[in-house]
Short mmCIF file of C-alpha atoms and ligand atoms in Angstrom, two decimals:
data_model
loop_
_atom_site.label_atom_id
_atom_site.label_comp_id
_atom_site.label_asym_id
_atom_site.label_seq_id
_atom_site.Cartn_x
_atom_site.Cartn_y
_atom_site.Cartn_z
CA UNK A 32 -8.32 -35.44 4.57
CA UNK A 33 -10.92 -32.95 5.73
CA UNK A 34 -9.18 -29.61 6.18
CA UNK A 35 -8.95 -28.19 9.65
CA UNK A 36 -7.71 -24.90 11.05
CA UNK A 37 -7.82 -22.86 14.23
CA UNK A 38 -8.65 -19.16 14.25
CA UNK A 39 -7.99 -17.08 17.34
CA UNK A 40 -9.10 -13.45 17.55
CA UNK A 41 -12.70 -13.12 16.47
CA UNK A 42 -13.14 -9.40 15.92
CA UNK A 43 -14.70 -8.69 12.53
CA UNK A 44 -11.69 -9.66 10.38
CA UNK A 45 -11.02 -12.87 12.31
CA UNK A 46 -14.69 -13.85 12.47
CA UNK A 47 -15.16 -13.25 8.75
CA UNK A 48 -12.05 -15.22 7.91
CA UNK A 49 -13.28 -18.09 10.09
CA UNK A 50 -16.64 -17.98 8.30
CA UNK A 51 -14.92 -17.92 4.90
CA UNK A 52 -12.91 -21.03 5.89
CA UNK A 53 -16.01 -22.80 7.22
CA UNK A 54 -17.97 -21.97 4.08
CA UNK A 55 -15.18 -23.66 2.11
CA UNK A 56 -15.71 -26.92 3.97
CA UNK A 57 -13.01 -26.48 6.55
CA UNK A 58 -13.48 -27.58 10.18
CA UNK A 59 -12.77 -24.33 12.02
CA UNK A 60 -11.79 -24.39 15.67
CA UNK A 61 -12.42 -20.90 17.01
CA UNK A 62 -11.19 -19.03 20.05
CA UNK A 63 -11.34 -15.53 21.42
CA UNK A 64 -9.92 -14.04 24.60
CA UNK A 65 -13.42 -13.19 25.74
CA UNK A 66 -15.73 -16.13 25.20
CA UNK A 67 -18.78 -13.98 24.39
CA UNK A 68 -17.45 -13.20 20.89
CA UNK A 69 -17.00 -16.90 20.15
CA UNK A 70 -20.56 -17.60 21.25
CA UNK A 71 -21.86 -14.67 19.23
CA UNK A 72 -20.12 -15.97 16.10
CA UNK A 73 -21.60 -19.41 16.50
CA UNK A 74 -25.05 -18.09 17.34
CA UNK A 75 -25.14 -15.88 14.26
CA UNK A 76 -23.25 -18.00 11.73
CA UNK A 77 -22.79 -21.46 13.21
CA UNK A 78 -24.89 -22.96 10.44
CA UNK A 79 -22.50 -21.79 7.69
CA UNK A 80 -20.13 -24.70 8.26
CA UNK A 81 -18.35 -26.75 10.88
CA UNK A 82 -17.24 -24.60 13.81
CA UNK A 83 -15.79 -25.88 17.06
CA UNK A 84 -16.02 -23.33 19.86
CA UNK A 85 -13.33 -23.41 22.53
CA UNK A 86 -12.87 -21.48 25.75
CA UNK A 87 -9.27 -21.46 26.89
CA UNK A 88 -6.15 -21.32 24.71
CA UNK A 89 -5.28 -24.79 26.02
CA UNK A 90 -8.62 -26.13 24.88
CA UNK A 91 -8.18 -24.39 21.53
CA UNK A 92 -4.79 -25.96 20.86
CA UNK A 93 -5.90 -29.39 22.14
CA UNK A 94 -8.86 -29.39 19.74
CA UNK A 95 -6.54 -29.26 16.72
CA UNK A 96 -4.83 -32.24 15.11
CA UNK A 97 -1.10 -32.18 14.43
CA UNK A 98 0.46 -30.65 12.51
CA UNK A 99 -1.76 -27.88 13.81
CA UNK A 100 -2.58 -24.87 11.70
CA UNK A 101 -3.55 -21.72 13.52
CA UNK A 102 -4.39 -18.24 12.27
CA UNK A 103 -3.97 -15.35 14.69
CA UNK A 104 -6.15 -12.32 13.92
CA UNK A 105 -5.45 -9.85 16.70
CA UNK A 106 -4.17 -6.29 16.80
CA UNK A 107 -0.63 -5.81 15.55
CA UNK A 108 2.03 -5.11 18.15
CA UNK A 109 1.82 -6.06 21.81
CA UNK A 110 -1.42 -8.06 21.46
CA UNK A 111 0.12 -10.22 18.74
CA UNK A 112 3.23 -10.76 20.85
CA UNK A 113 1.11 -11.81 23.82
CA UNK A 114 -0.94 -14.32 21.79
CA UNK A 115 2.10 -15.69 19.94
CA UNK A 116 3.89 -16.12 23.25
CA UNK A 117 0.98 -18.01 24.75
CA UNK A 118 0.58 -20.26 21.72
CA UNK A 119 4.29 -20.89 21.40
CA UNK A 120 4.26 -22.64 24.77
CA UNK A 121 1.53 -24.99 23.59
CA UNK A 122 2.38 -25.70 19.97
CA UNK A 123 4.65 -28.52 18.84
CA UNK A 124 7.34 -28.98 16.26
CA UNK A 125 5.88 -28.96 12.76
CA UNK A 126 2.83 -26.83 13.64
CA UNK A 127 2.12 -23.69 11.60
CA UNK A 128 1.19 -20.34 13.10
CA UNK A 129 -0.12 -17.66 10.73
CA UNK A 130 -0.28 -14.01 11.77
CA UNK A 131 -2.89 -12.42 9.53
CA UNK A 132 -2.76 -8.96 11.12
CA UNK A 133 -1.05 -5.84 9.80
CA UNK A 134 2.18 -6.64 11.66
CA UNK A 135 5.34 -4.67 11.18
CA UNK A 136 7.58 -6.86 9.03
CA UNK A 137 10.54 -6.49 11.37
CA UNK A 138 8.38 -7.98 14.16
CA UNK A 139 7.53 -10.83 11.82
CA UNK A 140 11.22 -11.52 11.16
CA UNK A 141 11.80 -11.61 14.93
CA UNK A 142 8.82 -13.89 15.60
CA UNK A 143 9.74 -16.23 12.75
CA UNK A 144 13.19 -16.73 14.24
CA UNK A 145 11.84 -17.24 17.77
CA UNK A 146 9.32 -19.86 16.68
CA UNK A 147 11.81 -21.59 14.41
CA UNK A 148 13.84 -22.42 17.53
CA UNK A 149 10.91 -24.58 18.60
CA UNK A 150 10.42 -25.99 15.12
CA UNK A 151 7.13 -24.10 14.71
CA UNK A 152 6.59 -22.53 11.29
CA UNK A 153 5.61 -18.89 11.54
CA UNK A 154 3.85 -17.33 8.58
CA UNK A 155 3.46 -13.55 8.62
CA UNK A 156 0.71 -13.02 6.12
CA UNK A 157 -0.68 -9.84 4.68
CA UNK A 158 -4.44 -10.10 4.24
CA UNK A 159 -6.14 -7.35 2.34
CA UNK A 160 -9.71 -6.59 1.45
CA UNK A 161 -11.21 -5.33 4.64
CA UNK A 162 -14.11 -7.02 6.35
CA UNK A 163 -15.91 -7.95 3.16
CA UNK A 164 -12.76 -9.34 1.59
CA UNK A 165 -12.07 -11.54 4.61
CA UNK A 166 -15.50 -13.06 4.21
CA UNK A 167 -15.83 -13.28 0.44
CA UNK A 168 -12.25 -13.65 -0.71
CA UNK A 169 -9.27 -11.49 0.28
CA UNK A 170 -5.89 -11.09 -1.34
CA UNK A 171 -3.47 -13.08 0.80
CA UNK A 172 0.28 -12.45 0.98
CA UNK A 173 1.95 -15.13 3.10
CA UNK A 174 5.63 -15.03 3.95
CA UNK A 175 7.62 -17.71 5.77
CA UNK A 176 9.39 -20.84 4.60
CA UNK A 177 8.50 -22.93 1.56
CA UNK A 178 7.74 -25.82 3.91
CA UNK A 179 5.26 -23.67 5.83
CA UNK A 180 3.60 -22.67 2.57
CA UNK A 181 3.31 -26.33 1.61
CA UNK A 182 1.36 -26.88 4.83
CA UNK A 183 -0.87 -23.81 4.76
CA UNK A 184 -0.77 -22.39 1.22
CA UNK A 185 -3.45 -24.56 -0.43
CA UNK A 186 -5.90 -23.77 2.38
CA UNK A 187 -5.25 -20.03 2.08
CA UNK A 188 -5.55 -20.24 -1.70
CA UNK A 189 -8.94 -21.92 -1.31
CA UNK A 190 -10.43 -18.91 0.51
CA UNK A 191 -8.74 -16.14 -1.48
CA UNK A 192 -10.35 -14.04 -4.20
CA UNK A 193 -10.04 -15.55 -7.67
CA UNK A 194 -9.29 -13.63 -10.87
CA UNK A 195 -9.26 -15.41 -14.24
CA UNK A 196 -9.18 -18.73 -12.41
CA UNK A 197 -6.09 -17.78 -10.38
CA UNK A 198 -6.34 -17.42 -6.59
CA UNK A 199 -5.12 -14.13 -5.18
CA UNK A 200 -2.65 -15.82 -2.87
CA UNK A 201 0.97 -16.72 -3.44
CA UNK A 202 4.03 -17.49 -1.35
CA UNK A 203 5.66 -14.08 -1.29
CA UNK A 204 9.07 -14.95 0.19
CA UNK A 205 10.89 -15.79 3.41
CA UNK A 206 10.12 -14.60 6.96
CA UNK A 207 8.93 -10.96 6.85
CA UNK A 208 8.28 -10.79 3.09
CA UNK A 209 4.51 -11.19 3.37
CA UNK A 210 4.11 -8.37 5.84
CA UNK A 211 6.63 -6.24 3.98
CA UNK A 212 4.64 -6.38 0.76
CA UNK A 213 1.38 -5.83 2.67
CA UNK A 214 2.96 -2.74 4.20
CA UNK A 215 3.87 -1.43 0.75
CA UNK A 216 0.41 -2.38 -0.49
CA UNK A 217 -0.99 -0.10 2.20
CA UNK A 218 1.48 2.64 1.27
CA UNK A 219 0.22 2.46 -2.31
CA UNK A 220 -3.31 2.50 -0.90
CA UNK A 221 -2.48 5.78 0.87
CA UNK A 222 -1.01 7.28 -2.32
CA UNK A 223 -3.95 6.15 -4.42
CA UNK A 224 -6.46 7.66 -2.00
CA UNK A 225 -4.53 10.94 -1.79
CA UNK A 226 -4.55 11.23 -5.59
CA UNK A 227 -8.25 10.48 -5.71
CA UNK A 228 -8.85 13.12 -3.06
CA UNK A 229 -6.85 15.69 -5.03
CA UNK A 230 -8.82 14.91 -8.20
CA UNK A 231 -12.05 15.40 -6.27
CA UNK A 232 -10.80 18.66 -4.75
CA UNK A 233 -9.78 20.11 -8.11
CA UNK A 234 -13.12 19.28 -9.72
CA UNK A 235 -14.99 20.67 -6.74
CA UNK A 236 -12.97 23.83 -6.17
CA UNK A 237 -11.97 24.72 -9.70
CA UNK A 238 -15.14 23.69 -11.55
CA UNK A 239 -17.65 24.09 -8.72
CA UNK A 240 -19.04 20.61 -9.31
CA UNK A 241 -21.18 19.01 -6.60
CA UNK A 242 -20.07 15.80 -4.88
CA UNK A 243 -22.83 13.91 -6.67
CA UNK A 244 -21.67 15.21 -10.05
CA UNK A 245 -18.11 14.29 -9.22
CA UNK A 246 -19.36 10.85 -8.13
CA UNK A 247 -20.78 10.47 -11.65
CA UNK A 248 -17.42 11.45 -13.13
CA UNK A 249 -15.67 8.80 -11.01
CA UNK A 250 -18.25 6.20 -12.00
CA UNK A 251 -17.46 7.03 -15.63
CA UNK A 252 -13.71 6.79 -15.01
CA UNK A 253 -14.29 3.39 -13.49
CA UNK A 254 -15.35 2.17 -16.92
CA UNK A 255 -11.91 2.88 -18.40
CA UNK A 256 -8.20 2.54 -17.58
CA UNK A 257 -8.78 3.74 -14.03
CA UNK A 258 -11.16 0.85 -13.30
CA UNK A 259 -10.41 -0.07 -9.67
CA UNK A 260 -12.02 -0.71 -6.33
CA UNK A 261 -10.97 2.66 -4.88
CA UNK A 262 -12.38 4.61 -7.84
CA UNK A 263 -15.59 2.58 -7.59
CA UNK A 264 -16.08 3.29 -3.89
CA UNK A 265 -15.16 6.95 -4.39
CA UNK A 266 -18.24 7.26 -6.61
CA UNK A 267 -20.27 5.60 -3.86
CA UNK A 268 -18.99 7.84 -1.06
CA UNK A 269 -19.40 11.02 -3.12
CA UNK A 270 -22.99 10.21 -4.03
CA UNK A 271 -23.91 9.45 -0.44
CA UNK A 272 -26.13 11.98 1.33
CA UNK A 273 -26.05 12.44 5.12
CA UNK A 274 -29.23 11.15 6.70
CA UNK A 275 -29.34 13.80 9.44
CA UNK A 276 -28.71 16.95 7.47
CA UNK A 277 -29.47 16.06 3.86
CA UNK A 278 -26.05 17.45 2.97
CA UNK A 279 -23.47 15.58 0.92
CA UNK A 280 -21.87 13.06 3.26
CA UNK A 281 -18.39 14.27 2.33
CA UNK A 282 -19.31 17.74 3.63
CA UNK A 283 -20.25 16.57 7.12
CA UNK A 284 -17.10 14.50 7.71
CA UNK A 285 -14.27 16.24 9.56
CA UNK A 286 -11.43 16.88 7.09
CA UNK A 287 -8.71 15.26 9.18
CA UNK A 288 -7.47 11.93 7.81
CA UNK A 289 -6.40 9.38 10.37
CA UNK A 290 -3.94 6.54 10.04
CA UNK A 291 -3.01 3.38 11.86
CA UNK A 292 0.62 3.36 10.81
CA UNK A 293 1.29 1.14 7.80
CA UNK A 294 1.76 4.13 5.45
CA UNK A 295 4.21 5.68 7.88
CA UNK A 296 6.11 2.39 8.18
CA UNK A 297 6.34 2.20 4.40
CA UNK A 298 7.99 5.60 4.24
CA UNK A 299 10.29 4.84 7.18
CA UNK A 300 11.42 1.66 5.45
CA UNK A 301 11.81 3.46 2.12
CA UNK A 302 14.06 6.04 3.77
CA UNK A 303 16.25 3.25 5.11
CA UNK A 304 16.34 1.54 1.73
CA UNK A 305 16.95 4.81 -0.12
CA UNK A 306 13.94 4.35 -2.39
CA UNK A 307 12.14 7.56 -3.38
CA UNK A 308 8.52 6.66 -2.69
CA UNK A 309 7.55 10.31 -2.93
CA UNK A 310 3.90 9.58 -3.76
CA UNK A 311 3.44 7.51 -0.62
CA UNK A 312 5.38 10.00 1.49
CA UNK A 313 3.27 12.92 0.22
CA UNK A 314 0.14 10.96 1.07
CA UNK A 315 1.31 10.27 4.62
CA UNK A 316 2.33 13.91 5.09
CA UNK A 317 -0.93 15.19 3.60
CA UNK A 318 -2.83 13.14 6.18
CA UNK A 319 -0.57 14.55 8.89
CA UNK A 320 -1.13 18.12 7.69
CA UNK A 321 -4.88 17.58 7.63
CA UNK A 322 -4.74 16.52 11.27
CA UNK A 323 -2.89 19.62 12.47
CA UNK A 324 -5.99 21.68 13.20
CA UNK A 325 -4.01 23.88 15.59
CA UNK A 326 -1.79 25.06 12.74
CA UNK A 327 -4.44 25.14 10.04
CA UNK A 328 -6.71 27.47 11.99
CA UNK A 329 -4.25 30.38 12.39
CA UNK A 330 -2.76 29.79 8.94
CA UNK A 331 -6.20 30.01 7.36
CA UNK A 332 -6.58 33.44 8.96
CA UNK A 333 -3.36 35.05 7.81
CA UNK A 334 -1.74 33.25 4.87
CA UNK A 335 -2.70 34.85 1.57
CA UNK A 336 -3.50 32.80 -1.51
CA UNK A 337 -3.14 33.87 -5.16
CA UNK A 338 -3.57 37.64 -5.50
CA UNK A 339 -6.38 37.39 -8.00
CA UNK A 340 -9.10 34.80 -8.30
CA UNK A 341 -8.34 32.46 -11.19
CA UNK A 342 -10.37 32.83 -14.37
CA UNK A 343 -13.22 30.35 -14.63
CA UNK A 344 -12.17 27.26 -16.60
CA UNK A 345 -13.39 27.70 -20.16
CA UNK A 346 -13.17 24.11 -21.32
CA UNK A 347 -14.80 22.21 -18.46
CA UNK A 348 -14.81 18.81 -20.17
CA UNK A 349 -11.20 19.33 -21.13
CA UNK A 350 -10.31 20.07 -17.51
CA UNK A 351 -12.12 16.96 -16.27
CA UNK A 352 -10.13 14.93 -18.79
CA UNK A 353 -6.90 16.62 -17.69
CA UNK A 354 -7.64 15.66 -14.08
CA UNK A 355 -8.26 12.08 -15.19
CA UNK A 356 -4.90 12.09 -16.94
CA UNK A 357 -3.14 13.54 -13.90
CA UNK A 358 -4.75 10.88 -11.74
CA UNK A 359 -3.80 8.03 -14.03
CA UNK A 360 -0.19 9.15 -14.56
CA UNK A 361 0.37 9.89 -10.87
CA UNK A 362 -1.12 6.54 -9.97
CA UNK A 363 1.30 4.74 -12.29
CA UNK A 364 4.14 6.62 -10.57
CA UNK A 365 2.90 5.58 -7.11
CA UNK A 366 2.68 1.91 -8.08
CA UNK A 367 6.07 2.07 -9.81
CA UNK A 368 7.61 3.49 -6.64
CA UNK A 369 5.91 0.84 -4.49
CA UNK A 370 7.23 -1.95 -6.68
CA UNK A 371 10.70 -0.35 -6.52
CA UNK A 372 10.52 -0.50 -2.74
CA UNK A 373 9.54 -4.16 -2.89
CA UNK A 374 12.50 -4.83 -5.17
CA UNK A 375 14.86 -3.07 -2.78
CA UNK A 376 13.35 -4.70 0.32
CA UNK A 377 13.63 -8.14 -1.25
CA UNK A 378 17.25 -7.50 -2.12
CA UNK A 379 18.09 -6.21 1.34
CA UNK A 380 16.47 -9.17 3.10
CA UNK A 381 17.32 -11.93 0.63
CA UNK A 382 13.68 -12.61 -0.34
CA UNK A 383 12.88 -14.00 -3.73
CA UNK A 384 9.82 -11.85 -4.48
CA UNK A 385 8.27 -12.43 -7.88
CA UNK A 386 6.82 -9.04 -8.82
CA UNK A 387 4.63 -10.47 -11.59
CA UNK A 388 3.12 -12.96 -9.11
CA UNK A 389 2.53 -10.14 -6.66
CA UNK A 390 0.74 -8.02 -9.26
CA UNK A 391 -1.30 -11.12 -10.06
CA UNK A 392 -2.55 -11.55 -6.49
CA UNK A 393 -3.31 -7.84 -6.17
CA UNK A 394 -5.73 -8.01 -9.11
CA UNK A 395 -8.54 -9.17 -6.83
CA UNK A 396 -9.59 -9.11 -3.20
CA UNK A 397 -7.37 -6.29 -1.98
CA UNK A 398 -8.05 -2.60 -1.52
CA UNK A 399 -5.73 -1.54 -4.37
CA UNK A 400 -7.19 -4.03 -6.84
CA UNK A 401 -7.29 -2.37 -10.22
CA UNK A 402 -7.58 -3.31 -13.83
CA UNK A 403 -4.13 -1.97 -14.61
CA UNK A 404 -2.50 -4.48 -12.25
CA UNK A 405 -2.93 -6.91 -15.09
CA UNK A 406 -0.69 -4.61 -17.13
CA UNK A 407 1.83 -4.54 -14.28
CA UNK A 408 1.76 -8.34 -14.15
CA UNK A 409 2.37 -8.40 -17.90
CA UNK A 410 5.18 -5.87 -17.68
CA UNK A 411 7.09 -7.90 -15.06
CA UNK A 412 6.36 -11.11 -16.94
CA UNK A 413 7.78 -9.59 -20.16
CA UNK A 414 10.80 -8.20 -18.34
CA UNK A 415 11.45 -9.72 -14.90
CA UNK A 416 14.40 -7.33 -14.43
CA UNK A 417 12.51 -4.20 -15.45
CA UNK A 418 14.33 -1.17 -13.98
CA UNK A 419 11.08 0.73 -13.34
CA UNK A 420 7.53 0.21 -14.51
CA UNK A 421 7.68 3.65 -16.10
CA UNK A 422 10.07 2.49 -18.83
CA UNK A 423 8.00 -0.51 -19.88
CA UNK A 424 6.56 0.34 -23.33
CA UNK A 425 2.95 0.02 -22.17
CA UNK A 426 3.32 2.40 -19.22
CA UNK A 427 5.77 4.68 -21.03
CA UNK A 428 3.16 5.27 -23.72
CA UNK A 429 0.19 5.41 -21.36
CA UNK A 430 1.87 8.04 -19.18
CA UNK A 431 3.11 9.97 -22.21
CA UNK A 432 -0.47 10.23 -23.42
CA UNK A 433 -1.47 11.72 -20.07
CA UNK A 434 1.43 14.10 -19.87
CA UNK A 435 -0.18 17.28 -21.17
CA UNK A 436 -3.23 17.00 -18.93
CA UNK A 437 -1.02 16.13 -15.98
CA UNK A 438 1.13 19.24 -16.46
CA UNK A 439 -1.91 21.44 -16.97
CA UNK A 440 -3.47 20.23 -13.75
CA UNK A 441 -0.32 20.79 -11.69
CA UNK A 442 0.02 24.33 -13.09
CA UNK A 443 -3.69 25.06 -12.57
CA UNK A 444 -3.58 23.78 -9.00
CA UNK A 445 -0.59 25.97 -8.19
CA UNK A 446 -2.18 29.03 -9.84
CA UNK A 447 -5.46 28.55 -8.02
CA UNK A 448 -3.83 27.77 -4.68
CA UNK A 449 -5.30 24.27 -4.46
CA UNK A 450 -2.95 21.82 -2.75
CA UNK A 451 -2.10 18.90 -5.02
CA UNK A 452 1.04 17.42 -3.47
CA UNK A 453 0.43 13.96 -4.93
CA UNK A 454 0.06 15.15 -8.52
CA UNK A 455 2.91 17.64 -8.24
CA UNK A 456 5.40 15.32 -6.62
CA UNK A 457 4.59 12.50 -9.04
CA UNK A 458 5.27 14.84 -11.94
CA UNK A 459 8.51 16.04 -10.34
CA UNK A 460 9.56 12.41 -9.90
CA UNK A 461 8.78 11.67 -13.54
CA UNK A 462 10.75 14.70 -14.70
CA UNK A 463 13.57 13.80 -12.33
CA UNK A 464 13.80 10.29 -13.74
CA UNK A 465 13.91 11.43 -17.34
CA UNK A 466 16.26 14.39 -16.85
CA UNK A 467 19.46 14.35 -18.86
CA UNK A 468 21.36 16.08 -16.06
CA UNK A 469 20.17 16.66 -12.51
CA UNK A 470 21.28 19.50 -10.26
CA UNK A 471 22.66 16.83 -7.93
CA UNK A 472 26.03 17.80 -9.42
CA UNK A 473 25.76 21.16 -7.66
CA UNK A 474 24.87 19.44 -4.39
CA UNK A 475 28.01 17.35 -4.73
CA UNK A 476 30.03 20.53 -5.27
CA UNK A 477 28.56 22.14 -2.16
CA UNK A 478 29.20 19.05 -0.07
CA UNK A 479 32.78 18.99 -1.23
CA UNK A 480 33.29 22.69 -0.44
CA UNK A 481 31.92 22.70 3.08
CA UNK A 482 32.82 19.22 4.17
CA UNK A 483 35.39 17.73 1.78
CA UNK A 484 32.85 15.02 1.06
CA UNK A 485 34.37 14.41 -2.42
CA UNK A 486 32.71 13.91 -5.78
CA UNK A 487 33.03 11.75 -8.87
CA UNK A 488 33.57 13.19 -12.34
CA UNK A 489 31.78 12.55 -15.62
CA UNK A 490 35.05 12.08 -17.50
CA UNK A 491 37.35 10.07 -15.18
CA UNK A 492 37.05 7.18 -12.74
CA UNK A 493 37.69 7.77 -9.05
CA UNK A 494 36.71 10.21 -6.31
CA UNK A 495 38.06 13.75 -6.09
CA UNK A 496 38.26 16.75 -3.83
CA UNK A 497 38.92 20.38 -4.71
CA UNK A 498 41.14 22.32 -2.33
CA UNK A 499 38.54 25.09 -2.02
CA UNK A 500 40.30 27.14 0.67
CA UNK A 501 43.75 26.83 -0.93
CA UNK A 502 44.54 27.15 -4.60
CA UNK A 503 41.43 25.22 -5.81
CA UNK A 504 43.52 22.46 -7.26
CA UNK A 505 41.72 19.14 -7.63
CA UNK A 506 43.28 16.20 -5.84
CA UNK A 507 42.36 12.53 -5.73
CA UNK A 508 40.23 11.74 -2.68
CA UNK A 509 41.65 9.99 0.36
C1 6PG B 838 -6.52 -3.68 3.61
C2 6PG B 838 -6.41 -2.35 4.31
C3 6PG B 838 -6.46 -2.57 5.79
C4 6PG B 838 -6.76 -1.33 6.58
C5 6PG B 838 -5.71 -0.26 6.49
C6 6PG B 838 -6.23 1.08 6.94
O1 6PG B 838 -5.62 -3.95 2.84
O2 6PG B 838 -7.50 -4.38 3.81
O3 6PG B 838 -5.22 -1.75 3.99
O4 6PG B 838 -5.28 -3.20 6.14
O5 6PG B 838 -7.99 -0.83 6.19
O6 6PG B 838 -4.68 -0.65 7.30
O7 6PG B 838 -5.14 1.83 7.24
P1 6PG B 838 -5.20 3.26 7.88
O8 6PG B 838 -6.14 3.21 9.05
O9 6PG B 838 -3.80 3.52 8.28
O10 6PG B 838 -5.70 4.16 6.80
#
């Protein structure tokens, strides 16, 4: 059977996905709310494969054979709801509707249930890799039922990136699972970029290196354990020179990081799940801080930094290596926390998410693709019930090797007054995890004193309360 699919929403991501499908021999029926985009796609790329242009949604749906397969590539939120609503009225039992946008996973759960009432399979699918990925091979994270995956999975696998012969697409889990893991993917993306930015800042501010020189350092790092798409493009951005001014590009860009929301959603979900994704949270907050120009301006005027300028760094190469170690170790922490959130989300929602399979499909196509995802895949293959990536022998040893540099960098940053919230919080998390005793015991004591919130003891089962305002006898709780 010749494969056939409909794609509606032909902005860059949708158009590139449609082209990718057509290039793989698929008959692609295309539709866009405004017809001009459809015509533009066909005019520019119609010769890349078999496209069928349609005008109205009715025409679009009628041009597809049953069971129809449709990919929606429109803005998350109200636009997706409007398109899904419109299609729902026209689709039939057994058809498959894929939402490839960055939808909020709770919306996907809701839409899956609504379409299931009509017998239409809804597949909320994370698609990562940006515009180029959509065209040349993204990482695809479809959720939904096993039956839906049977109908759409092979087609999605055929257009995904391929690493070691394996397509970067797998059935992630039921209803919202695909968009949940894409959300966490983006959270990790935020953390990764924040850490990269801190590494850049430390090399620039502490060593006085130029962006081009730092670009060379990143290019070198990309040859080793840090080998990843984000490190690679960091080198590219840092070496770029502004055409107008001849200044380093990074110096003419306003230092206020924007966000569309997936990082924030990740942290909101993590708070609900009780998973400490501190690296992702710091990254979201660092972007928020950068955007508060109205606070930064007066603060810059009056808040003092360290009383004396720090001594120049004597061992420059050693410092560069320490920054590399801080970056690597903090990055492992961020990924470990992201995978913890996926574990908790899967448990909470009853999804059977295979973490090794997820690491496998993140090895190519997506923004966080990195050589060390192969190690993560291996770790979860060795130990499917691994408590945290940090205790797997490979990562335990790799992080331990970075520990001295990591600590040096956090101390240096604090001494020099350079903000490094990602590095510092990752180290605090690491130390928190490995601590023999945490001061949480004192928090429990305080809670019991002011609110009779009770505590458990190290030496006896049960919950207890101390009669703080009486004779300080301990009594069983309740
Ligand atoms: C991807 C990216 C993509 C998008 C981010 C940007 O995986 O291809 O994550 O989804 O570029 O959502 O997010 P912000 O605008 O919030 O940085």
